[in-house]
Short mmCIF file of C-alpha atoms in Angstrom, two decimals:
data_model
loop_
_atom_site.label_atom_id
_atom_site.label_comp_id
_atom_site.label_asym_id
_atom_site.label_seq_id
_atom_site.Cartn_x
_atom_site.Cartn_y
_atom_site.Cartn_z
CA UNK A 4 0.00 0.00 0.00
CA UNK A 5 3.04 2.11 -0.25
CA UNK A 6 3.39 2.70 -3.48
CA UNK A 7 -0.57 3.34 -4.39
CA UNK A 8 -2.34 6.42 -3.84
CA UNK A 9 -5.55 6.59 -2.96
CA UNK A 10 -8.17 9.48 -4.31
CA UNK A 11 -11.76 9.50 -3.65
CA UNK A 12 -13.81 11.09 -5.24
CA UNK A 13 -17.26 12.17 -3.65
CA UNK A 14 -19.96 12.97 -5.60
CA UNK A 15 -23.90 13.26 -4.64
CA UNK A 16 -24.28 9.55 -5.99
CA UNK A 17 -21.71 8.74 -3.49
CA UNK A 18 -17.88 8.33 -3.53
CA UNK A 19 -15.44 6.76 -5.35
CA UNK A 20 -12.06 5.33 -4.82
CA UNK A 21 -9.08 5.90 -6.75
CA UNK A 22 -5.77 3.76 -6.75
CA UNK A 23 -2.58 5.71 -8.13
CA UNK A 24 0.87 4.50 -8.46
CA UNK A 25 3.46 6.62 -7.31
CA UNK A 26 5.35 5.37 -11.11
CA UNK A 27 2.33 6.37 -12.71
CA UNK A 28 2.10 9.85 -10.96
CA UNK A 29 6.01 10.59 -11.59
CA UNK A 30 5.47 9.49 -15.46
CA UNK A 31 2.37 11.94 -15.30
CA UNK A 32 4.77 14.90 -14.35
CA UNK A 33 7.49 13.91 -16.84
CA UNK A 34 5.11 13.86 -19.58
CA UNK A 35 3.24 17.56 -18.58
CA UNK A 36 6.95 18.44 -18.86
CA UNK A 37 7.40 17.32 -22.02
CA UNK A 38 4.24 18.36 -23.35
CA UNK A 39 4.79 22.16 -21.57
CA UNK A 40 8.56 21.66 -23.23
CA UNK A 41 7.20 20.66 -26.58
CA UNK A 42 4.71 23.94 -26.40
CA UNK A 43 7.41 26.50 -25.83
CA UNK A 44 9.37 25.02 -28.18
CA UNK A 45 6.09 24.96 -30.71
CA UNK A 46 5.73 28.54 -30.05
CA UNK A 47 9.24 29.66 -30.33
CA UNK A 48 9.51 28.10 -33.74
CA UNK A 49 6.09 29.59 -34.72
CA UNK A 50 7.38 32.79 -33.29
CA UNK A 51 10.74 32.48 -35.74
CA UNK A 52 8.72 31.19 -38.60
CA UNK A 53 6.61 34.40 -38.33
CA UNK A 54 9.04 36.73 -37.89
CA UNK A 55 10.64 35.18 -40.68
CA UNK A 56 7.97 36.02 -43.11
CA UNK A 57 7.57 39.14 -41.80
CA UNK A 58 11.22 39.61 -42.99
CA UNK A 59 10.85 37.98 -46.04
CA UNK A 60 8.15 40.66 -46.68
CA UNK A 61 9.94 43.70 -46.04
CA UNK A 62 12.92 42.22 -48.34
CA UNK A 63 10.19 41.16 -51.22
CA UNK A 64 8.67 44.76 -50.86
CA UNK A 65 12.52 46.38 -50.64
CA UNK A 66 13.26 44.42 -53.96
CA UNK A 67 10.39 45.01 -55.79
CA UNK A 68 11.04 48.62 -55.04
CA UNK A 69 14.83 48.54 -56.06
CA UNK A 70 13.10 46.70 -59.45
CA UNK A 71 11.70 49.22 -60.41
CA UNK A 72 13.80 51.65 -59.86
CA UNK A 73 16.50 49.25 -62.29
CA UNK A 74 13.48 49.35 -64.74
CA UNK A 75 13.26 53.02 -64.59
CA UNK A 76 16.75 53.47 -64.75
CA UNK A 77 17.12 50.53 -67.60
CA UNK A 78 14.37 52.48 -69.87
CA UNK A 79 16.33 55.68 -69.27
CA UNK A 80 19.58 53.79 -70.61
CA UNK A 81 17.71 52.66 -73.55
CA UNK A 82 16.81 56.49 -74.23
CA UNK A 83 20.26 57.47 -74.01
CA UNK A 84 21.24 54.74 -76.06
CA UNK A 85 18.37 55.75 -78.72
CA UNK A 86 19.39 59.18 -78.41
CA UNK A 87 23.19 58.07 -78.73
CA UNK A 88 22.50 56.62 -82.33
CA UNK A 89 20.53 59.06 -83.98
CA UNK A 90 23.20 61.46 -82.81
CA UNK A 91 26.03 59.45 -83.77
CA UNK A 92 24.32 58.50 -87.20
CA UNK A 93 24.39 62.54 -87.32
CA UNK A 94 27.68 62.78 -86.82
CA UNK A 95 28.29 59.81 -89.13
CA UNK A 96 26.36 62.13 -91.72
CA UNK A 97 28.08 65.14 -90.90
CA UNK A 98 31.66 63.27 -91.02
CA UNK A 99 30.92 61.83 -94.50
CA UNK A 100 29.76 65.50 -95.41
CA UNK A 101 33.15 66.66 -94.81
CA UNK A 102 35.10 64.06 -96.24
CA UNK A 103 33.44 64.86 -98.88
CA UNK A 104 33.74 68.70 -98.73
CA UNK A 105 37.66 67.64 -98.10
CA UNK A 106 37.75 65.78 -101.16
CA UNK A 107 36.15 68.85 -103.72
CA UNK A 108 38.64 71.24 -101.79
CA UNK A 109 41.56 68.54 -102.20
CA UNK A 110 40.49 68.51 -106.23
CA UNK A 111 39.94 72.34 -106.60
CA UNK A 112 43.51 72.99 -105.11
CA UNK A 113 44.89 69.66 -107.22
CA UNK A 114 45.85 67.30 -104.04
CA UNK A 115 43.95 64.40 -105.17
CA UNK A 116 47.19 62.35 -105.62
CA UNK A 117 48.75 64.10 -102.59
CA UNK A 118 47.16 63.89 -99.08
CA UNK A 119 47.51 61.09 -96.79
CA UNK A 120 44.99 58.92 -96.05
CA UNK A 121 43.79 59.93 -92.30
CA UNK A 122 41.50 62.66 -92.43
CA UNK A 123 43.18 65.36 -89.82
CA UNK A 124 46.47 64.59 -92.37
CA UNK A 125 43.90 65.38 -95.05
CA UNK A 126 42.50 68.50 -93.42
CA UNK A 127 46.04 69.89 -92.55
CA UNK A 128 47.26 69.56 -95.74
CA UNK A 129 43.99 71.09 -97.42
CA UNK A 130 44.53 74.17 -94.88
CA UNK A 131 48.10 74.98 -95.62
CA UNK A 132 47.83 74.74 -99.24
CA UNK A 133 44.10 76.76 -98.89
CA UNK A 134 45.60 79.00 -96.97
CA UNK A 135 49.21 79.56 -98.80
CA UNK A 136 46.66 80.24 -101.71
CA UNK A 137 45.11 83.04 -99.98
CA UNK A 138 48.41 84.63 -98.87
CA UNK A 139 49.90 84.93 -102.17
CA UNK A 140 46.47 86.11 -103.38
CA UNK A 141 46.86 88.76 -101.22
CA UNK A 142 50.44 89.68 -101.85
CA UNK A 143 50.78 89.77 -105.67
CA UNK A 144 48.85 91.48 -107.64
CA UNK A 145 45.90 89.77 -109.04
CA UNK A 146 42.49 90.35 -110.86
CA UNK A 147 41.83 93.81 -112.65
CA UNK A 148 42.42 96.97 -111.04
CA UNK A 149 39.16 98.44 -112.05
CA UNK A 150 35.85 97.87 -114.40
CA UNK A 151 36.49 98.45 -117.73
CA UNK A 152 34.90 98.18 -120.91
CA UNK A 153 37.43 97.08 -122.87
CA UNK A 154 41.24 95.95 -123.37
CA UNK A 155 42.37 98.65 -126.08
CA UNK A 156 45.75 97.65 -126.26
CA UNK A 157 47.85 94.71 -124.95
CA UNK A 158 50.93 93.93 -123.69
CA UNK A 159 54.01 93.74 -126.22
CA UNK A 160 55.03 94.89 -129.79
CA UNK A 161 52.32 97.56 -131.11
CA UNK A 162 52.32 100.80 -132.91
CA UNK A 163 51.98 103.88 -130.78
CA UNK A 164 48.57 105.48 -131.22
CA UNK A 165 50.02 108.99 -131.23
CA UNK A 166 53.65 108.77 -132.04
CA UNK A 167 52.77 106.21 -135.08
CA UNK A 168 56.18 104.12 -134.09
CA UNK A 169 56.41 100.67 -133.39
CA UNK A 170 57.21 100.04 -129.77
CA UNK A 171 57.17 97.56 -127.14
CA UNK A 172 54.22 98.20 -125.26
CA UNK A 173 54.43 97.60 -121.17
CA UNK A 174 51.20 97.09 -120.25
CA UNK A 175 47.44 97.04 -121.14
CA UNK A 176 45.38 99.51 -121.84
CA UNK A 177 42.08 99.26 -120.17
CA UNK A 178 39.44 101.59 -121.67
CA UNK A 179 37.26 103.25 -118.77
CA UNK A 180 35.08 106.55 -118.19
CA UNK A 181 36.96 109.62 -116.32
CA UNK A 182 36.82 109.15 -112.83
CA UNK A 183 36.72 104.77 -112.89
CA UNK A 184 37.88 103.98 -109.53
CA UNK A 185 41.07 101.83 -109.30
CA UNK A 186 42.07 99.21 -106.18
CA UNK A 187 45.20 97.95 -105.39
CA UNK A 188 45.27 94.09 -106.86
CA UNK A 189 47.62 93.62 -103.69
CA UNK A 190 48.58 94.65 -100.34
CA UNK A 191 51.60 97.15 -100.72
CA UNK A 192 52.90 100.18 -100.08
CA UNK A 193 52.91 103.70 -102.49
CA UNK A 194 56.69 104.48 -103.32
CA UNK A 195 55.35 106.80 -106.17
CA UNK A 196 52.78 109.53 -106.50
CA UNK A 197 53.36 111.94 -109.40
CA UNK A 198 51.30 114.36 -111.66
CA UNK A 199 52.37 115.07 -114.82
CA UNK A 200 50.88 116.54 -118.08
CA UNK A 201 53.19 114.69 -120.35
CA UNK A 202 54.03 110.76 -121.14
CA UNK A 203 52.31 108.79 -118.53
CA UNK A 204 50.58 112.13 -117.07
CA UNK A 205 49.45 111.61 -113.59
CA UNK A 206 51.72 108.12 -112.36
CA UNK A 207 50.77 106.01 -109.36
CA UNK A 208 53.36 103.16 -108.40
CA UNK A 209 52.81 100.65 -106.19
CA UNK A 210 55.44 97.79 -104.51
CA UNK A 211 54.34 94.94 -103.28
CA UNK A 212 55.72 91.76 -101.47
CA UNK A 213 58.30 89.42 -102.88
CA UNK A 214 59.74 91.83 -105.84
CA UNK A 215 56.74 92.46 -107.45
CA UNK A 216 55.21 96.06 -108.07
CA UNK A 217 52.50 97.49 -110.56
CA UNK A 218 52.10 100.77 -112.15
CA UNK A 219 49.03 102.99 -113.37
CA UNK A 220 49.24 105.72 -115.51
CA UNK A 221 47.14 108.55 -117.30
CA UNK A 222 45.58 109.09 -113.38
CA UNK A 223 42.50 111.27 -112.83
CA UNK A 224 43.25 111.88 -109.18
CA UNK A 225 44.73 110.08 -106.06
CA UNK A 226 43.29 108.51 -103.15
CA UNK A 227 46.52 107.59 -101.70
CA UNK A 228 50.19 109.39 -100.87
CA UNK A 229 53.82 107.99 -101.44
CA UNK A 230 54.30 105.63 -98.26
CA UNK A 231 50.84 105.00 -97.63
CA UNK A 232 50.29 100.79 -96.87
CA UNK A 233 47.40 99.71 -98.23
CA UNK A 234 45.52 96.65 -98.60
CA UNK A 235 44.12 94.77 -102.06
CA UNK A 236 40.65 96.21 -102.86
CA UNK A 237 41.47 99.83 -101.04
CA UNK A 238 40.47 102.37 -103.51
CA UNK A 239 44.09 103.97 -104.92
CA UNK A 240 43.27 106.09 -107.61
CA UNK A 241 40.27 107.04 -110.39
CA UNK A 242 41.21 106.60 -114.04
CA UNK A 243 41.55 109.78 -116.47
CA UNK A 244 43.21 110.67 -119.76
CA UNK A 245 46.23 112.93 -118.41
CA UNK A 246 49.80 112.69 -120.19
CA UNK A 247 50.06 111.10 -123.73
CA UNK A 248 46.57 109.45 -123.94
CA UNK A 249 43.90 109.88 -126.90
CA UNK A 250 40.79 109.21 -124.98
CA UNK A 251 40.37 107.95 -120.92
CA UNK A 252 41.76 104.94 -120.02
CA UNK A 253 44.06 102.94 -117.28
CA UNK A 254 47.52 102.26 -118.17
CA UNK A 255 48.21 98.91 -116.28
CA UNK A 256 51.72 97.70 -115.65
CA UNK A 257 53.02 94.53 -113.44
CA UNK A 258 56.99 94.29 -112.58
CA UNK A 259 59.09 92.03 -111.13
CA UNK A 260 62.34 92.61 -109.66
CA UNK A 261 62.01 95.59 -112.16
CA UNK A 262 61.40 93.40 -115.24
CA UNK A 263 57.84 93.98 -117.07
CA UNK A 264 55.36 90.96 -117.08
CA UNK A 265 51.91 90.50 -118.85
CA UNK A 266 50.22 92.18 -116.71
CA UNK A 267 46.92 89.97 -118.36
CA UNK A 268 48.28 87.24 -117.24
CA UNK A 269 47.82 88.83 -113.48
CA UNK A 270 44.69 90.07 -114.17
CA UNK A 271 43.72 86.66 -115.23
CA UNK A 272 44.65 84.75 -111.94
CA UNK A 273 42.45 84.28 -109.32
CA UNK A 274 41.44 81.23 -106.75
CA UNK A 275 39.50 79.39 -109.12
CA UNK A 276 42.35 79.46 -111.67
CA UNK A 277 45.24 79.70 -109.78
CA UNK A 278 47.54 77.40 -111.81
CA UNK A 279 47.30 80.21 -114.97
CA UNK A 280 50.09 82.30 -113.77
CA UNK A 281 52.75 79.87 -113.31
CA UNK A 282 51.94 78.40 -116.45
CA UNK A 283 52.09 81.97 -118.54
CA UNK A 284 54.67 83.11 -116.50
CA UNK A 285 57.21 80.53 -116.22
CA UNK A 286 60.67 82.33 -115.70
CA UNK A 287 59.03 83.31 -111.95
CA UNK A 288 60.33 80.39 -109.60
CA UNK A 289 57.05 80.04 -107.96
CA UNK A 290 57.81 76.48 -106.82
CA UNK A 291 60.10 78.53 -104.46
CA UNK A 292 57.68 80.76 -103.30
CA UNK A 293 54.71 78.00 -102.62
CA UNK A 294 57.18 76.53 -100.28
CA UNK A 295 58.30 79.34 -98.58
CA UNK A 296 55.08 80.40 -98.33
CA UNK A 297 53.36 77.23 -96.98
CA UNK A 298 56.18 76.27 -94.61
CA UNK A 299 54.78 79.76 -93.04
CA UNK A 300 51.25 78.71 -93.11
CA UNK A 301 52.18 75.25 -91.62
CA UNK A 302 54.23 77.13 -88.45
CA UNK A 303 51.63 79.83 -87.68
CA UNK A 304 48.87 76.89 -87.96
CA UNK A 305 51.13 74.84 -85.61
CA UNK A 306 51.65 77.67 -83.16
CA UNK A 307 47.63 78.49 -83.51
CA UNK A 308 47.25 74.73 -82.83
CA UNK A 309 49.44 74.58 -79.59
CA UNK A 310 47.93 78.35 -78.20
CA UNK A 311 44.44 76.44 -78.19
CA UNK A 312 45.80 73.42 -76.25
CA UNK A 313 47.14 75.89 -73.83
CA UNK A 314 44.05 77.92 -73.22
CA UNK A 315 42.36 74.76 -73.74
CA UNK A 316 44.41 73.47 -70.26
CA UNK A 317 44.08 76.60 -68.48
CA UNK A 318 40.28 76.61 -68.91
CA UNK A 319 39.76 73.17 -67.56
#
């Protein structure tokens, strides 16, 4: 009876009698332990499990946010990109427009057998010879002094109009109303102003770069006074019929190094014809002075060049 335990339970229908072992009661404690063990444990997992998702929430929300932002961001790549292409197809369009611009300019100044084949080369090459073009054009005389109506007499052997002889002729005649004006054909400086009544009557002469010099004779009036620099297209002079002249005209002369040249052959020459005067006038060693003149072009380009690095630097 040691090991029993006895509970009695009374009721109105009467009592009744329990027998408990004290195993039986200590197995009944182990296993409310367990089970209260198993609980805690059941809710600390639940608790972990729903925390968990919780988590798992916030990060699916965080991601589907930072999605979304990569889509915005991904359509405003694609934008760029679109934007990208048409402008470098513009460029592409552009950069074929002036390769081919390059190439006319290349044939106009004859360098289609002579650039290299990168474009700057191309473009440097076109720009010294452009622009070695354009200082000689501005240092020797070329194109007419003035608008006339005709050429009355040309350059060489003729019979004088007055004096009836046969004489070698300096220059052209260019028939033109009193009072025509006349522009230098080149940047210069006046070493002669003189009026006269007889022979070439009123004189203008003119020196210009590299030997050369013009003259104009049978002079209205002057614009100009012995030592005055002037540039080509400055008005010089007007055109009369003063010294040894039958009716108004210009009396045109061009020099160099003191020798007389056709001065047609001058008035003749311009940019779009620039190969005429070294072909009429071939004792002239232009060769000489297209290299001299283009090894110029090519340092002031190169100094231009380097100046716009340098402000380029100091800028940035």
């Amino acid at each position: 009876m040691k090991d029993r335990i006895i509970i009695s339970v009374s009721t109105i229908n009467g009592t009744r009698h329990f027998n408990v072992s004290k195993l039986f009661k200590r197995n009944a404690i182990i296993a409310m332990w367990l089970l209260l063990f198993s609980l805690i444990i059941t809710a600390a997992v639940i608790d972990y499990l729903v925390r968990t998702v919780d988590k798992s929430k916030a990060q699916r929300v965080q991601l589907a946010s930072q999605a979304n932002t990569l889509r915005s961001e991904i359509d405003t790549l694609q934008n760029n990109k679109l934007q990208l292409q048409q402008e470098l197809t513009l460029k592409k369009d552009e950069m074929l427009q002036v390769i081919n611009r390059v190439g006319e300019i290349e044939l106009a100044l004859g360098l289609e057998q002579q650039y290299p084949q990168n474009l700057e080369g191309r473009l440097d090459t076109a720009s010294i010879n452009s622009a070695a073009r354009q200082a000689m054009l501005q240092v020797v005389p070329n194109g007419s002094p003035l608008e006339f109506n005709r050429r009355s007499s040309r350059f060489g052997l003729r019979q004088h109009p007055i004096l009836g002889t046969q004489k070698h002729h300096k220059g052209v005649d260019l028939s033109a109303s009193r009072g025509t004006p006349v522009y230098a054909p080149a940047d210069g400086v006046i070493e002669v102003v003189r009026t006269s009544k007889e022979g070439y009557g009123n004189l203008l002469k003119m020196r210009h770069a590299f030997g050369f010099s013009t003259l104009y004779a049978h002079l209205d009036s002057f614009k100009v006074k012995s030592g005055d620099f002037v540039h080509r297209g400055e008005l010089i002079a007007t055109s009369g019929s003063t010294g040894l002249s039958t009716a108004p005209h210009l009396h045109y002369e061009v020099h160099f190094l003191d020798r007389t040249l056709n001065p047609q052959s001058f008035m003749d020459w311009d940019s779009a014809n620039f190969d005429l005067v070294f072909e009429k006038e071939r004792s002239i060693k232009w060769d000489s002075l297209v290299s001299m003149l283009e090894t110029k072009v090519s340092t002031q380009l190169q100094l231009s060049s380097h100046k716009d690095v340098q402000l380029t630097a100091i800028s940035d």
